[in-house]
Tab-separated table of C-alpha atoms and ligand atoms in Angstrom:
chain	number	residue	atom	x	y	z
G	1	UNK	CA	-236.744	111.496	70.713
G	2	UNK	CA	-233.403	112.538	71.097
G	3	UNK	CA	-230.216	111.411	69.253
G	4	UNK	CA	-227.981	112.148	72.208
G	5	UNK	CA	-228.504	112.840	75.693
G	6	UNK	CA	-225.808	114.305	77.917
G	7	UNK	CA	-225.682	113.947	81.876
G	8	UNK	CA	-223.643	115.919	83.162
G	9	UNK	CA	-223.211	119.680	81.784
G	10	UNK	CA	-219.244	120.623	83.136
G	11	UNK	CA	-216.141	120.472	81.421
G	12	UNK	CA	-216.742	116.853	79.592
G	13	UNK	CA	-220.403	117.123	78.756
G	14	UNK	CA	-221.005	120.665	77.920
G	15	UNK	CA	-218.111	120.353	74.790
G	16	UNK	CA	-219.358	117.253	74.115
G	17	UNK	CA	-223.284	118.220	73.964
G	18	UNK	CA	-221.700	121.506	71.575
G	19	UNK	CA	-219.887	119.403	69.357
G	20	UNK	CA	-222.949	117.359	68.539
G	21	UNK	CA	-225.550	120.316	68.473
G	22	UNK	CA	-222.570	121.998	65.596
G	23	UNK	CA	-223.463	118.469	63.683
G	24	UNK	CA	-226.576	118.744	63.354
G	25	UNK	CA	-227.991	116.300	66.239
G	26	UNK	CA	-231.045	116.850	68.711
G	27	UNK	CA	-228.893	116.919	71.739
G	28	UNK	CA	-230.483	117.177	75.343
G	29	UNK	CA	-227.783	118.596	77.892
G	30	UNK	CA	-229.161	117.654	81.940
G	31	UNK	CA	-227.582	118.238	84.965
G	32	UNK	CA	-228.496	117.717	88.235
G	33	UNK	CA	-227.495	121.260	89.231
G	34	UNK	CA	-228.159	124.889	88.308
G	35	UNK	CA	-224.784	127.561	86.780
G	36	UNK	CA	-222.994	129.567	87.448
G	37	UNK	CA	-221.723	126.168	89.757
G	38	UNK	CA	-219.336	125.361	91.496
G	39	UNK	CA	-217.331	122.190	91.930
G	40	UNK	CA	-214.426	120.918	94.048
G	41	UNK	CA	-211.524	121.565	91.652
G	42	UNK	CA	-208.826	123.616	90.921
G	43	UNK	CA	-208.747	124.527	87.670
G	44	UNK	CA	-205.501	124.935	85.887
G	45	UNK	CA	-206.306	124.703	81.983
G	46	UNK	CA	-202.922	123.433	80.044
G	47	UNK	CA	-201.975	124.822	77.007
G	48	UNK	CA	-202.905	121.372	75.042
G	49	UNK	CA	-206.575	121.363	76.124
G	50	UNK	CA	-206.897	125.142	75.561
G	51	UNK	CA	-205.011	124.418	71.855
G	52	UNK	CA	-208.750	122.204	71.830
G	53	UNK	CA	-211.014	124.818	72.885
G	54	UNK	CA	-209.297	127.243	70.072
G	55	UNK	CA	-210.180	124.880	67.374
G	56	UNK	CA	-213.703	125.080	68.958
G	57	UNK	CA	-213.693	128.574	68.691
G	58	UNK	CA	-214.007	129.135	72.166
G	59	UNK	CA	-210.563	130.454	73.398
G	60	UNK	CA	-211.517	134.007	73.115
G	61	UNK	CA	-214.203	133.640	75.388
G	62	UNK	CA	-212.091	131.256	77.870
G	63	UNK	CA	-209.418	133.815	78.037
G	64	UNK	CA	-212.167	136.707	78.328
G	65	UNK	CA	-213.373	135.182	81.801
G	66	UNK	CA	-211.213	137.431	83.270
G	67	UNK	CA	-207.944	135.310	85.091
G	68	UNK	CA	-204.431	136.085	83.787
G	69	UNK	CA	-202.296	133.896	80.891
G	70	UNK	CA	-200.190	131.885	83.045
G	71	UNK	CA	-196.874	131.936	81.463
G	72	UNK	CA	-194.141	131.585	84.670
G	73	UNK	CA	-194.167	128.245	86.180
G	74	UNK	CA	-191.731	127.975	89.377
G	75	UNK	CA	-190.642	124.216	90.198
G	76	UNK	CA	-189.640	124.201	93.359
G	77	UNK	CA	-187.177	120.804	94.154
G	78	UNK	CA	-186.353	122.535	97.982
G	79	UNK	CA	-182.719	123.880	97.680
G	80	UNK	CA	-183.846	125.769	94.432
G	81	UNK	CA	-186.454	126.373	92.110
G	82	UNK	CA	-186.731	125.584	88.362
G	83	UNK	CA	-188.742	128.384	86.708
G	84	UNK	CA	-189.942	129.327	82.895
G	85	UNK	CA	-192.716	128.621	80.269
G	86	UNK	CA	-193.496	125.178	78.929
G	87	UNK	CA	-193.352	124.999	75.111
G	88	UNK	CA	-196.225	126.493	73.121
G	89	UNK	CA	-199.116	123.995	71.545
G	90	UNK	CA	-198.981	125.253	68.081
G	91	UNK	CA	-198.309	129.152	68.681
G	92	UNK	CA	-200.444	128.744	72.025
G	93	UNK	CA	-197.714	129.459	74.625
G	94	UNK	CA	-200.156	130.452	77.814
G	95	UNK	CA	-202.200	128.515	80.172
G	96	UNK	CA	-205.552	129.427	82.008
G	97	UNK	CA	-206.657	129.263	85.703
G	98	UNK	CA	-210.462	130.354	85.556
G	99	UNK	CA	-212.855	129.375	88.330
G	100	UNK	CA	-215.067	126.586	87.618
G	101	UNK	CA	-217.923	129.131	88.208
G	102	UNK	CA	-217.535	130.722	85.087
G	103	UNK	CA	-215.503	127.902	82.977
G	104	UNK	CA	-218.547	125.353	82.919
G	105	UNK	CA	-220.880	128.303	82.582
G	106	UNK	CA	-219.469	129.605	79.061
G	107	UNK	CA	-219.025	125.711	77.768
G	108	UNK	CA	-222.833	125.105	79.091
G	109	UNK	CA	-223.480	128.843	77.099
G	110	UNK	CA	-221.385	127.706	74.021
G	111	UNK	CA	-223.542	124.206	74.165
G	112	UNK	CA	-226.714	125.656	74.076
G	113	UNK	CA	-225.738	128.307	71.234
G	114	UNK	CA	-224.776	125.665	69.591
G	115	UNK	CA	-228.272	123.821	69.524
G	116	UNK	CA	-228.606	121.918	72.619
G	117	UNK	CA	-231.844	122.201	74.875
G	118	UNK	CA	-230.359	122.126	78.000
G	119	UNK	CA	-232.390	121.259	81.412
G	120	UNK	CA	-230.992	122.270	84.756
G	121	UNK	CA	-231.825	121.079	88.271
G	122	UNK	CA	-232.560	118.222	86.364
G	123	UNK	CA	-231.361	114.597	88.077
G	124	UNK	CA	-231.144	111.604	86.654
G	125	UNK	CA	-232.265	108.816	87.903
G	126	UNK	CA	-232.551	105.855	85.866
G	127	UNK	CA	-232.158	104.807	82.232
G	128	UNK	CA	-234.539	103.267	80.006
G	129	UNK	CA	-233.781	100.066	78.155
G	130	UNK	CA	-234.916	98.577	75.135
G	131	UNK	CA	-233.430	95.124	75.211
G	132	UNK	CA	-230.398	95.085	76.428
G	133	UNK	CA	-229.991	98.187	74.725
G	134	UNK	CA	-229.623	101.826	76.330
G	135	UNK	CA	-232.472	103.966	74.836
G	136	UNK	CA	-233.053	106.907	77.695
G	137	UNK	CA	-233.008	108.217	80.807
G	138	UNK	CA	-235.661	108.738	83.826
G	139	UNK	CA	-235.062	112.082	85.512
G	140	UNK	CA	-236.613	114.447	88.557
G	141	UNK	CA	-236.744	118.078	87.969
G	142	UNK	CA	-236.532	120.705	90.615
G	143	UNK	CA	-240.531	120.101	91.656
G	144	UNK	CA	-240.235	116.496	91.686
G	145	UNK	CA	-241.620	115.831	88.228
G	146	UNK	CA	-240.544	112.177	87.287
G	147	UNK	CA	-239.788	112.211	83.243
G	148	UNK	CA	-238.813	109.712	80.818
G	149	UNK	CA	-236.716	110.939	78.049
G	150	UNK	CA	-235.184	108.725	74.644
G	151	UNK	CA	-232.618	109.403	72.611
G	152	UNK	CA	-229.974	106.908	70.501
G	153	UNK	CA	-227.728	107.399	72.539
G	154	UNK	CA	-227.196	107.809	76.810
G	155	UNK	CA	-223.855	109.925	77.247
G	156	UNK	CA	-222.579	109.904	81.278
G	157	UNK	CA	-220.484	113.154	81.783
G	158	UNK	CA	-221.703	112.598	85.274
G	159	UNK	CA	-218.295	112.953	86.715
G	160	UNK	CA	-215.961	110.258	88.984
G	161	UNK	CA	-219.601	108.412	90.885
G	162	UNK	CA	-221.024	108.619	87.807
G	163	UNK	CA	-224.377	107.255	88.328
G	164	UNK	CA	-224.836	106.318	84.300
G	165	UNK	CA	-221.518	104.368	84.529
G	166	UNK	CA	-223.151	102.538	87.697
G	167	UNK	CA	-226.644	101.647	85.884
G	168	UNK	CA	-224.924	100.561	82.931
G	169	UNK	CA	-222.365	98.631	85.205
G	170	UNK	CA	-219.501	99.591	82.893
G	171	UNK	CA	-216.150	97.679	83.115
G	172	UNK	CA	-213.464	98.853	85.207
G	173	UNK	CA	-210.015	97.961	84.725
G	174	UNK	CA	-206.233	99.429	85.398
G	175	UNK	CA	-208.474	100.876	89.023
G	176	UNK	CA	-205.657	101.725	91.593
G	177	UNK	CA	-206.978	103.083	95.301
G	178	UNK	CA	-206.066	106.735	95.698
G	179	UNK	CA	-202.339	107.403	96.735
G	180	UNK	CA	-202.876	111.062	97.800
G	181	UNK	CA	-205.629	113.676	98.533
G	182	UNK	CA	-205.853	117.285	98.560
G	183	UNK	CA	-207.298	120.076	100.308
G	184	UNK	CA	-207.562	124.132	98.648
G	185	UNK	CA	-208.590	127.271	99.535
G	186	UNK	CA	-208.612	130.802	97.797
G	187	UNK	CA	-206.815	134.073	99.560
G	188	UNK	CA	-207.241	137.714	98.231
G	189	UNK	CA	-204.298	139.795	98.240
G	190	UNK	CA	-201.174	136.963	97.939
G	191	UNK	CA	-198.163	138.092	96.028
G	192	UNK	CA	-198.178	135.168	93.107
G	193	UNK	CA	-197.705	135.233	89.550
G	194	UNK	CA	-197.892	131.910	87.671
G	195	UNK	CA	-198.302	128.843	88.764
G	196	UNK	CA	-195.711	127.599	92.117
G	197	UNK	CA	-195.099	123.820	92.762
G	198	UNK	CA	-193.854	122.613	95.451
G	199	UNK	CA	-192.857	118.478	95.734
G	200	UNK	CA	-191.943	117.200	98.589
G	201	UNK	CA	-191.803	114.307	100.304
G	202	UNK	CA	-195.087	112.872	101.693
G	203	UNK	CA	-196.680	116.178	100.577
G	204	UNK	CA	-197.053	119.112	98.215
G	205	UNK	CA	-197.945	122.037	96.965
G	206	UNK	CA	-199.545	124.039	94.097
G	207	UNK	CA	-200.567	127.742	94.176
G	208	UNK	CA	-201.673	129.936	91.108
G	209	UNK	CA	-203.344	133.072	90.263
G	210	UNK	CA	-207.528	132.935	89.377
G	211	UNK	CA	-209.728	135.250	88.802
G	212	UNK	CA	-210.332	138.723	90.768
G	213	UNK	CA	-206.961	138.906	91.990
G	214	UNK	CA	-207.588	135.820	94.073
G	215	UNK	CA	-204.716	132.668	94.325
G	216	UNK	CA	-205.791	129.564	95.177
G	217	UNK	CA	-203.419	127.119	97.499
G	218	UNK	CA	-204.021	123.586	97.285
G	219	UNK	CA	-201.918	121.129	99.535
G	220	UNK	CA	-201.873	117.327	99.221
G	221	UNK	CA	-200.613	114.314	101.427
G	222	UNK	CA	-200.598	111.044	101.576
G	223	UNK	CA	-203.684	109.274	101.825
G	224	UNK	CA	-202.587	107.793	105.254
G	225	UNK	CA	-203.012	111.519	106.791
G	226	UNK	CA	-206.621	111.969	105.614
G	227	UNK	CA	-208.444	111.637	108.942
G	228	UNK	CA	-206.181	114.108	110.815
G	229	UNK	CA	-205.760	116.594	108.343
G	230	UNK	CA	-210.018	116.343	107.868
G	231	UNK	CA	-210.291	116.636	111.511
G	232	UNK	CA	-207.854	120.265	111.240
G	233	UNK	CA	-207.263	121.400	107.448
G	234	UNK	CA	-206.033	125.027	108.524
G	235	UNK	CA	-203.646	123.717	111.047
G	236	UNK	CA	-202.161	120.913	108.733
G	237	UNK	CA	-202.042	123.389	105.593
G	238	UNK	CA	-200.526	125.944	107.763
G	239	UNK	CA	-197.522	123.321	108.948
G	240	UNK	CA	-197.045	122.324	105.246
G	241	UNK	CA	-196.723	125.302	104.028
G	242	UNK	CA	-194.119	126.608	106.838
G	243	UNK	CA	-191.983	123.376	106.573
G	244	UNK	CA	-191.984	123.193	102.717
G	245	UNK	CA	-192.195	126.935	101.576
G	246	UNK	CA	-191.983	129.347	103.923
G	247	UNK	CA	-191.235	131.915	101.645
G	248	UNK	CA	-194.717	131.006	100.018
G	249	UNK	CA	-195.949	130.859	103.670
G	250	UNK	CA	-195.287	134.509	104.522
G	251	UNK	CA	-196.283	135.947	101.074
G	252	UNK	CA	-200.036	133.866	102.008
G	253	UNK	CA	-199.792	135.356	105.318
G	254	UNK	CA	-199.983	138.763	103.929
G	255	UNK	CA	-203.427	137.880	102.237
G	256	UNK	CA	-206.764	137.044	103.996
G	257	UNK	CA	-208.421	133.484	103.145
G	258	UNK	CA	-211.854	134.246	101.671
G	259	UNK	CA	-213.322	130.845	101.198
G	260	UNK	CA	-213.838	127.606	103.728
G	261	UNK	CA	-211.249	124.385	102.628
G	262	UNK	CA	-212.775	121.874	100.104
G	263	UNK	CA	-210.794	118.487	99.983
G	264	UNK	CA	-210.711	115.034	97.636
G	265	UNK	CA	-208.941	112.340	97.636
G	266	UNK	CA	-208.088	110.968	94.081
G	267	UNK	CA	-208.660	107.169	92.607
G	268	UNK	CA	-206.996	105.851	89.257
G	269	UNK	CA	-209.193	104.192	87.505
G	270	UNK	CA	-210.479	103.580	83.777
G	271	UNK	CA	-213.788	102.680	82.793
G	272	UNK	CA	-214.817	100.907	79.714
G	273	UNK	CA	-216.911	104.322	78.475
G	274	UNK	CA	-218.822	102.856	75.677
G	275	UNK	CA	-221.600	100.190	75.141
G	276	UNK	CA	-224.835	99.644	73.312
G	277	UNK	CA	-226.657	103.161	73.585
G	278	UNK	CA	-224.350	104.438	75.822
G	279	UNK	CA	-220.977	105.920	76.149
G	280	UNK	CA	-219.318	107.682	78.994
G	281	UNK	CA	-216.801	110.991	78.746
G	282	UNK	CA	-214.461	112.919	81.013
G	283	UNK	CA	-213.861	111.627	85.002
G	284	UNK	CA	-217.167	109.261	84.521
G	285	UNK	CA	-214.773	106.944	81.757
G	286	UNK	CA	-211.072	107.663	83.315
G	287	UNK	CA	-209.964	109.442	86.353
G	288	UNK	CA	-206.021	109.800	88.062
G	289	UNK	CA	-204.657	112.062	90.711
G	290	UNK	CA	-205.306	116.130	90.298
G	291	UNK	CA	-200.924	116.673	91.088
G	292	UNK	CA	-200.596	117.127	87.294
G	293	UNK	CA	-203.990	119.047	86.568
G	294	UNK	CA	-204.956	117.045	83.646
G	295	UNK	CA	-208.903	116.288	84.348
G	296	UNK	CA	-210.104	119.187	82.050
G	297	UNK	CA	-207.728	119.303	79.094
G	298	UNK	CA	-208.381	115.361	79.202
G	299	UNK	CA	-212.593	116.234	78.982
G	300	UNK	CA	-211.700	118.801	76.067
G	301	UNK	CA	-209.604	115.826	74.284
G	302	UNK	CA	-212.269	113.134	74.802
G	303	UNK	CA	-215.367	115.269	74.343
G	304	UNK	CA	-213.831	115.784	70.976
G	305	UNK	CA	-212.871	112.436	70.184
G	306	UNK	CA	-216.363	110.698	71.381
G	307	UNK	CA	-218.361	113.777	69.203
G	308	UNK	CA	-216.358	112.510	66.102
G	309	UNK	CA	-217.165	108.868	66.943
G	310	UNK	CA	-220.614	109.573	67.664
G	311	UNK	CA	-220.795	110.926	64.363
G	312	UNK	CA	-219.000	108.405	62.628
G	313	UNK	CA	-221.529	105.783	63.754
G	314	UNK	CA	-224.714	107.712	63.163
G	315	UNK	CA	-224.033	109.234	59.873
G	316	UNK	CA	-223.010	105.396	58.664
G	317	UNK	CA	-219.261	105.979	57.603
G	318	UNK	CA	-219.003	103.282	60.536
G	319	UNK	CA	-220.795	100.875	62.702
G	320	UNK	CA	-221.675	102.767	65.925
G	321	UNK	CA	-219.795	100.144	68.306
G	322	UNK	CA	-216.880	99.830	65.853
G	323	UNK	CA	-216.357	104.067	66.340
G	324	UNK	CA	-216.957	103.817	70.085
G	325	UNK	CA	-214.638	101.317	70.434
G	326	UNK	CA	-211.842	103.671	68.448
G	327	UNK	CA	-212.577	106.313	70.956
G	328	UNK	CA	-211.606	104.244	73.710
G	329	UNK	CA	-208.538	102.991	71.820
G	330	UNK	CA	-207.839	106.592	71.171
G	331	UNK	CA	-208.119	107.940	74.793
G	332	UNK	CA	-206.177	104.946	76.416
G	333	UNK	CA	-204.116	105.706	73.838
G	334	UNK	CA	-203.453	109.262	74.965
G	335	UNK	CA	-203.598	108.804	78.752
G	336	UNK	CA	-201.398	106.267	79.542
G	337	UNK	CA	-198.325	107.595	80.013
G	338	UNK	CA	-199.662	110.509	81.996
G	339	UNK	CA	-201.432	108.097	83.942
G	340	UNK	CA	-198.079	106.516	84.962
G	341	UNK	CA	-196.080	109.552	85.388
G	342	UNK	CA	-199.259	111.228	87.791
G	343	UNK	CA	-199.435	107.735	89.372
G	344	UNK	CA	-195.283	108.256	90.106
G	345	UNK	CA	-195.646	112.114	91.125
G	346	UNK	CA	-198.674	111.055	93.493
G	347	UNK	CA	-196.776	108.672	95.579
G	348	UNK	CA	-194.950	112.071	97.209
G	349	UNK	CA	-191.782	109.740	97.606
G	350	UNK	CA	-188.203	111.914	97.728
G	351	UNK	CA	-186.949	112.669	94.593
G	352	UNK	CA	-184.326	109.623	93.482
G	353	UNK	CA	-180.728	110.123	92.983
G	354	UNK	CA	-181.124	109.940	89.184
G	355	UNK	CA	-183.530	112.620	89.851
G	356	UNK	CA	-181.390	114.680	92.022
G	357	UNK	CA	-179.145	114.669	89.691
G	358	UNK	CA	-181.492	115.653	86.902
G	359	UNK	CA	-182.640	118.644	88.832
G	360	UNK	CA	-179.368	119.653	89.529
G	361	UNK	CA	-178.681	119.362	85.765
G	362	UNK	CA	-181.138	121.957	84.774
G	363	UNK	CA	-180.609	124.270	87.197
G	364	UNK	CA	-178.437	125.444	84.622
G	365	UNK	CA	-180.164	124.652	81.753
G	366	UNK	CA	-183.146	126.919	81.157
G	367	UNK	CA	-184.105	125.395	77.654
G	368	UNK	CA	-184.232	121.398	79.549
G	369	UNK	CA	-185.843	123.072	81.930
G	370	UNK	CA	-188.623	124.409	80.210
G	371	UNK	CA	-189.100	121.204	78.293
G	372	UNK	CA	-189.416	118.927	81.706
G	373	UNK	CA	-192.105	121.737	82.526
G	374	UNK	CA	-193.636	120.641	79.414
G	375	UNK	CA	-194.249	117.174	80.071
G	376	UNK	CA	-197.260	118.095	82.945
G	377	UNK	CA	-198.330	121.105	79.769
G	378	UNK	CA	-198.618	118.332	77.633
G	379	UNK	CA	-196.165	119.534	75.012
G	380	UNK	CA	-193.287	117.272	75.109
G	381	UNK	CA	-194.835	113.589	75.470
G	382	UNK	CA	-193.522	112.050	78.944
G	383	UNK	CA	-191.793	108.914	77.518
G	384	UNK	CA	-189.612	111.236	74.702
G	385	UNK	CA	-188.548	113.603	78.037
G	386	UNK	CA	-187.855	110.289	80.375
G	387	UNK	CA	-186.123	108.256	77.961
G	388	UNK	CA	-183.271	107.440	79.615
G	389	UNK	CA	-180.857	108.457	76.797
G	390	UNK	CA	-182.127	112.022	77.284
G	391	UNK	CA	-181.554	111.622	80.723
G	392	UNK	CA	-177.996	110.966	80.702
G	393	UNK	CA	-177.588	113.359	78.062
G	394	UNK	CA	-179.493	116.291	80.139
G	395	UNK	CA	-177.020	115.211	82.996
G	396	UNK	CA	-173.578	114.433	81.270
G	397	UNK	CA	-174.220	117.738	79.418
G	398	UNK	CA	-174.008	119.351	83.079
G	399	UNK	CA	-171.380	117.516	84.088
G	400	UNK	CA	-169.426	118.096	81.085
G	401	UNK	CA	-169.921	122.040	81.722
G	402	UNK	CA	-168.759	121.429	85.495
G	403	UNK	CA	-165.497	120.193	84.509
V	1	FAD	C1	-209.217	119.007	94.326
V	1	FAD	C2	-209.194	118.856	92.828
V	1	FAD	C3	-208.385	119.666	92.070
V	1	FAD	C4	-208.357	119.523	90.676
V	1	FAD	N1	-207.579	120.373	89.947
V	1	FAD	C5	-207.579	120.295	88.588
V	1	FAD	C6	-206.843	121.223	87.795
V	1	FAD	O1	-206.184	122.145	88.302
V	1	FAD	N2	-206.882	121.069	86.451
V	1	FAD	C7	-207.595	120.085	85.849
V	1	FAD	O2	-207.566	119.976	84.622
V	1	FAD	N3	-208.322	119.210	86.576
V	1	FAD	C8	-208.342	119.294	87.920
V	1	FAD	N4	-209.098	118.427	88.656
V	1	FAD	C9	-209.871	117.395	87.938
V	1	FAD	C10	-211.125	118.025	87.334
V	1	FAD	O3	-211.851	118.682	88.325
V	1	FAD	C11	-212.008	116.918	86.735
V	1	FAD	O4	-211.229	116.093	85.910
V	1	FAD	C12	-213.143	117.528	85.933
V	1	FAD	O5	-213.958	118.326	86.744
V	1	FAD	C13	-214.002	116.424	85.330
V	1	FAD	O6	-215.060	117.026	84.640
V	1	FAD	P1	-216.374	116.250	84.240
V	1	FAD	O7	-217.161	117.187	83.407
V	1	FAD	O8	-216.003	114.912	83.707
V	1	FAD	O9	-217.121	115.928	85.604
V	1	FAD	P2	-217.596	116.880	86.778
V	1	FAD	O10	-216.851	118.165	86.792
V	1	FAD	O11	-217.557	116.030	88.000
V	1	FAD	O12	-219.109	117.224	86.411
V	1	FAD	C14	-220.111	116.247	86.471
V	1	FAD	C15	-221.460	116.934	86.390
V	1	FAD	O13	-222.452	115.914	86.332
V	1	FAD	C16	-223.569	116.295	87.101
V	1	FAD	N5	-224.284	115.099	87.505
V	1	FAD	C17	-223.800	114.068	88.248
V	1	FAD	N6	-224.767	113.123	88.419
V	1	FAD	C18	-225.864	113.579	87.769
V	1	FAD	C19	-227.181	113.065	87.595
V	1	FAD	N7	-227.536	111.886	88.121
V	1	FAD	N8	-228.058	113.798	86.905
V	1	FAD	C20	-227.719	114.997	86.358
V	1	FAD	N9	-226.477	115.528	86.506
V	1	FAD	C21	-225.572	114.843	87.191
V	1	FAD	C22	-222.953	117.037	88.288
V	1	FAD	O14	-223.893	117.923	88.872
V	1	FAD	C23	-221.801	117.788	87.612
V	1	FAD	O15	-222.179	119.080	87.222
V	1	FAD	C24	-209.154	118.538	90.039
V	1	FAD	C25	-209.975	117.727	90.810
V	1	FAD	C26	-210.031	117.888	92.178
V	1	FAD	C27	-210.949	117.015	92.980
């Protein structure tokens, strides 16, 4: 017996299986697959999740997986390009790009240092109930072994289909269909430093420095162009790029692609992640559009918050359901202004006059600039940047200067 089982041993379930190991708790970490893994993702880290990681301990080792601090980010709005650092978190004033293949592998390391027996190639397949309550999980291992494990609780880190979410039939609410979707690739020898956006309309563009040298390009449409752009990704990313950065587009030619095109498309949706002997974390409980590269400092954020309320509830300092239901409170909380604003960014509509205006505005103002860079960084809080007194100050201050 168990006290917690995680499903699900990436970005959401490996912190979360580490946190509860560090407390003391039998943990069982599963997944389904076998690491170094991996996964169709990008995987920009923002300062704010790796500001979580440090106070695990675990920066060190996150920056020692080998990709460079990111520290220039270039905003490109098509007749220029804002560029600079977001603010720090705390004195943390980087952010990280590492490759999912080694990411997940040091947080699955870190979890089973920690204390957790972790089981790979191991699937789940059901859960076991005791009432109406969640008390384990059925699983198939590599030789197709069926076995029944129990534990207090059932934790889904199973990712976006999460297959615990669907056995527990968890709520879903604020669920919008995906706007955009997204198709990357990685090319060796590309002149890039940083992290490059490009918005435009109907499409976009993100490129950034990973590991070995390598920069990954990942372009997005709307969802309307999925079956044509499936049917020819290298054609479609090559007209993207040319139309909306061609500068970027001959700096990629230079390099050779050394990986096939993986692709997603991207629902909004929440899921109510907790019930009785179960709770769901990371993209199984919540998941929005990849344009503003929030899925893994979000896992880091609610790993930690569902540990604590884990804890809360089985050490007594709270009724179980009461804590879970904080955590919820907590994350919603959290997300929902980023939800909006990545709900906004993902329609790929033109920028509005207001917003004209407001990039124009800090063209020549490099210390607005690098706070509006902040908002996606998580340092300056969306609805503090977007008020619209700031606004029309951030504006009327560059009109003033004009005149
Ligand atoms: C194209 C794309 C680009 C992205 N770019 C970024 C980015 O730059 N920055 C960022 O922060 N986020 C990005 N994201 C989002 C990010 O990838 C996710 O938010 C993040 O991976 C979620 O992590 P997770 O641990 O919740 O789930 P996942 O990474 O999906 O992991 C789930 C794990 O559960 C296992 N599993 C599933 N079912 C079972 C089962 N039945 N039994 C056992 N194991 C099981 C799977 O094998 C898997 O290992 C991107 C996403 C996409 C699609």
């Amino acid at each position: 017996m168990y006290d917690a089982i995680v499903v699900g041993a990436r970005v959401a379930g490996s912190p979360t299986a580490m946190l509860l190991a560090r407390k003391g708790y039998r943990v069982l970490l599963v997944d389904q697959t076998s690491f170094p893994s991996d996964t169709i993702s990008t995987h920009h880290i923002h300062r704010a999740g790796l500001a979580t990681a440090n106070r695990w301990g675990l920066l060190p080792r996150l920056v020692g997986t080998g990709g460079p601090r990111i520290r220039r980010w270039t905003f490109d709005v098509g007749p220029f390009a804002l560029t600079g650092n977001p603010l720090p978190a705390g004195d943390l004033d980087f952010d990280l790009c590492p490759r999912r293949t080694v990411l997940d592998s040091t947080l699955l390391d870190a979890a089973a240092e920690a204390g957790a027996e972790v089981r790979e190639n191991f699937a789940v397949r059901g859960i076991l109930s005791d009432g109406d309550r969640v008390c384990g999980i059925q699983a198939q291992t590599a030789d197709g072994k069926i076995i029944q494990e129990r534990a207090r609780i059932v934790i889904g880190a199973d990712g976006r289909r999460s297959r615990i979410a669907r056995l527990v039939d968890a709520p879903t609410y604020h669920a919008r269909p995906a706007l955009s979707f997204g198709y990357y690739s990685y090319w060796s020898g590309v002149d890039l430093h940083g992290i490059e956006l490009y918005p435009r309309e109907g499409r976009g563009i993100v490129a950034e420095v990973t590991n070995d040298g390598l920069v990954y390009v990942a372009v997005g449409w709307r969802r309307a162009m999925f079956e044509a752009v499936r049917a020819h990704t290298e054609r479609h990313v090559w007209q993207v790029l040319h139309d909306c950065a061609p500068q970027l587009a001959e700096r990629v030619r230079q390099g050779q692609r050394v990986a096939p095109f993986k692709g997603a498309d991207f629902p909004f949706f929440f899921r109510q992640p907790h019930g009785s002997g179960w709770a769901l974390v990371g993209d199984a409980g919540y998941h929005r559009d990849a344009i503003t590269g929030q899925g893994i400092t979000d896992a880091f954020r609610d790993a930690d918050l569902l540990a604590a309320a884990v804890d809360a509830g089985f050490s007594g300092r709270q009724p179980l359901a009461h804590a879970l239901a904080a955590y919820e409170q907590a994350r919603n909380t959290a997300v929902m202004p980023m939800y909006e604003f990545t709900y906004r960014l993902a329609q790929l509509e033109a920028p509005s006059e207001q917003e004209q205006q407001l990039f124009g505005a800090l063209r020549t103002n490099h210390y607005e600039t690098e706070r509006f860079l902040s908002i996606m960084a998580g340092t300056v809080p969306v609805a503090e940047f977007f008020d619209p007194a700031n606004l029309e100050r951030i504006i009327r201050g560059s009109a003033a200067l004009a005149a």
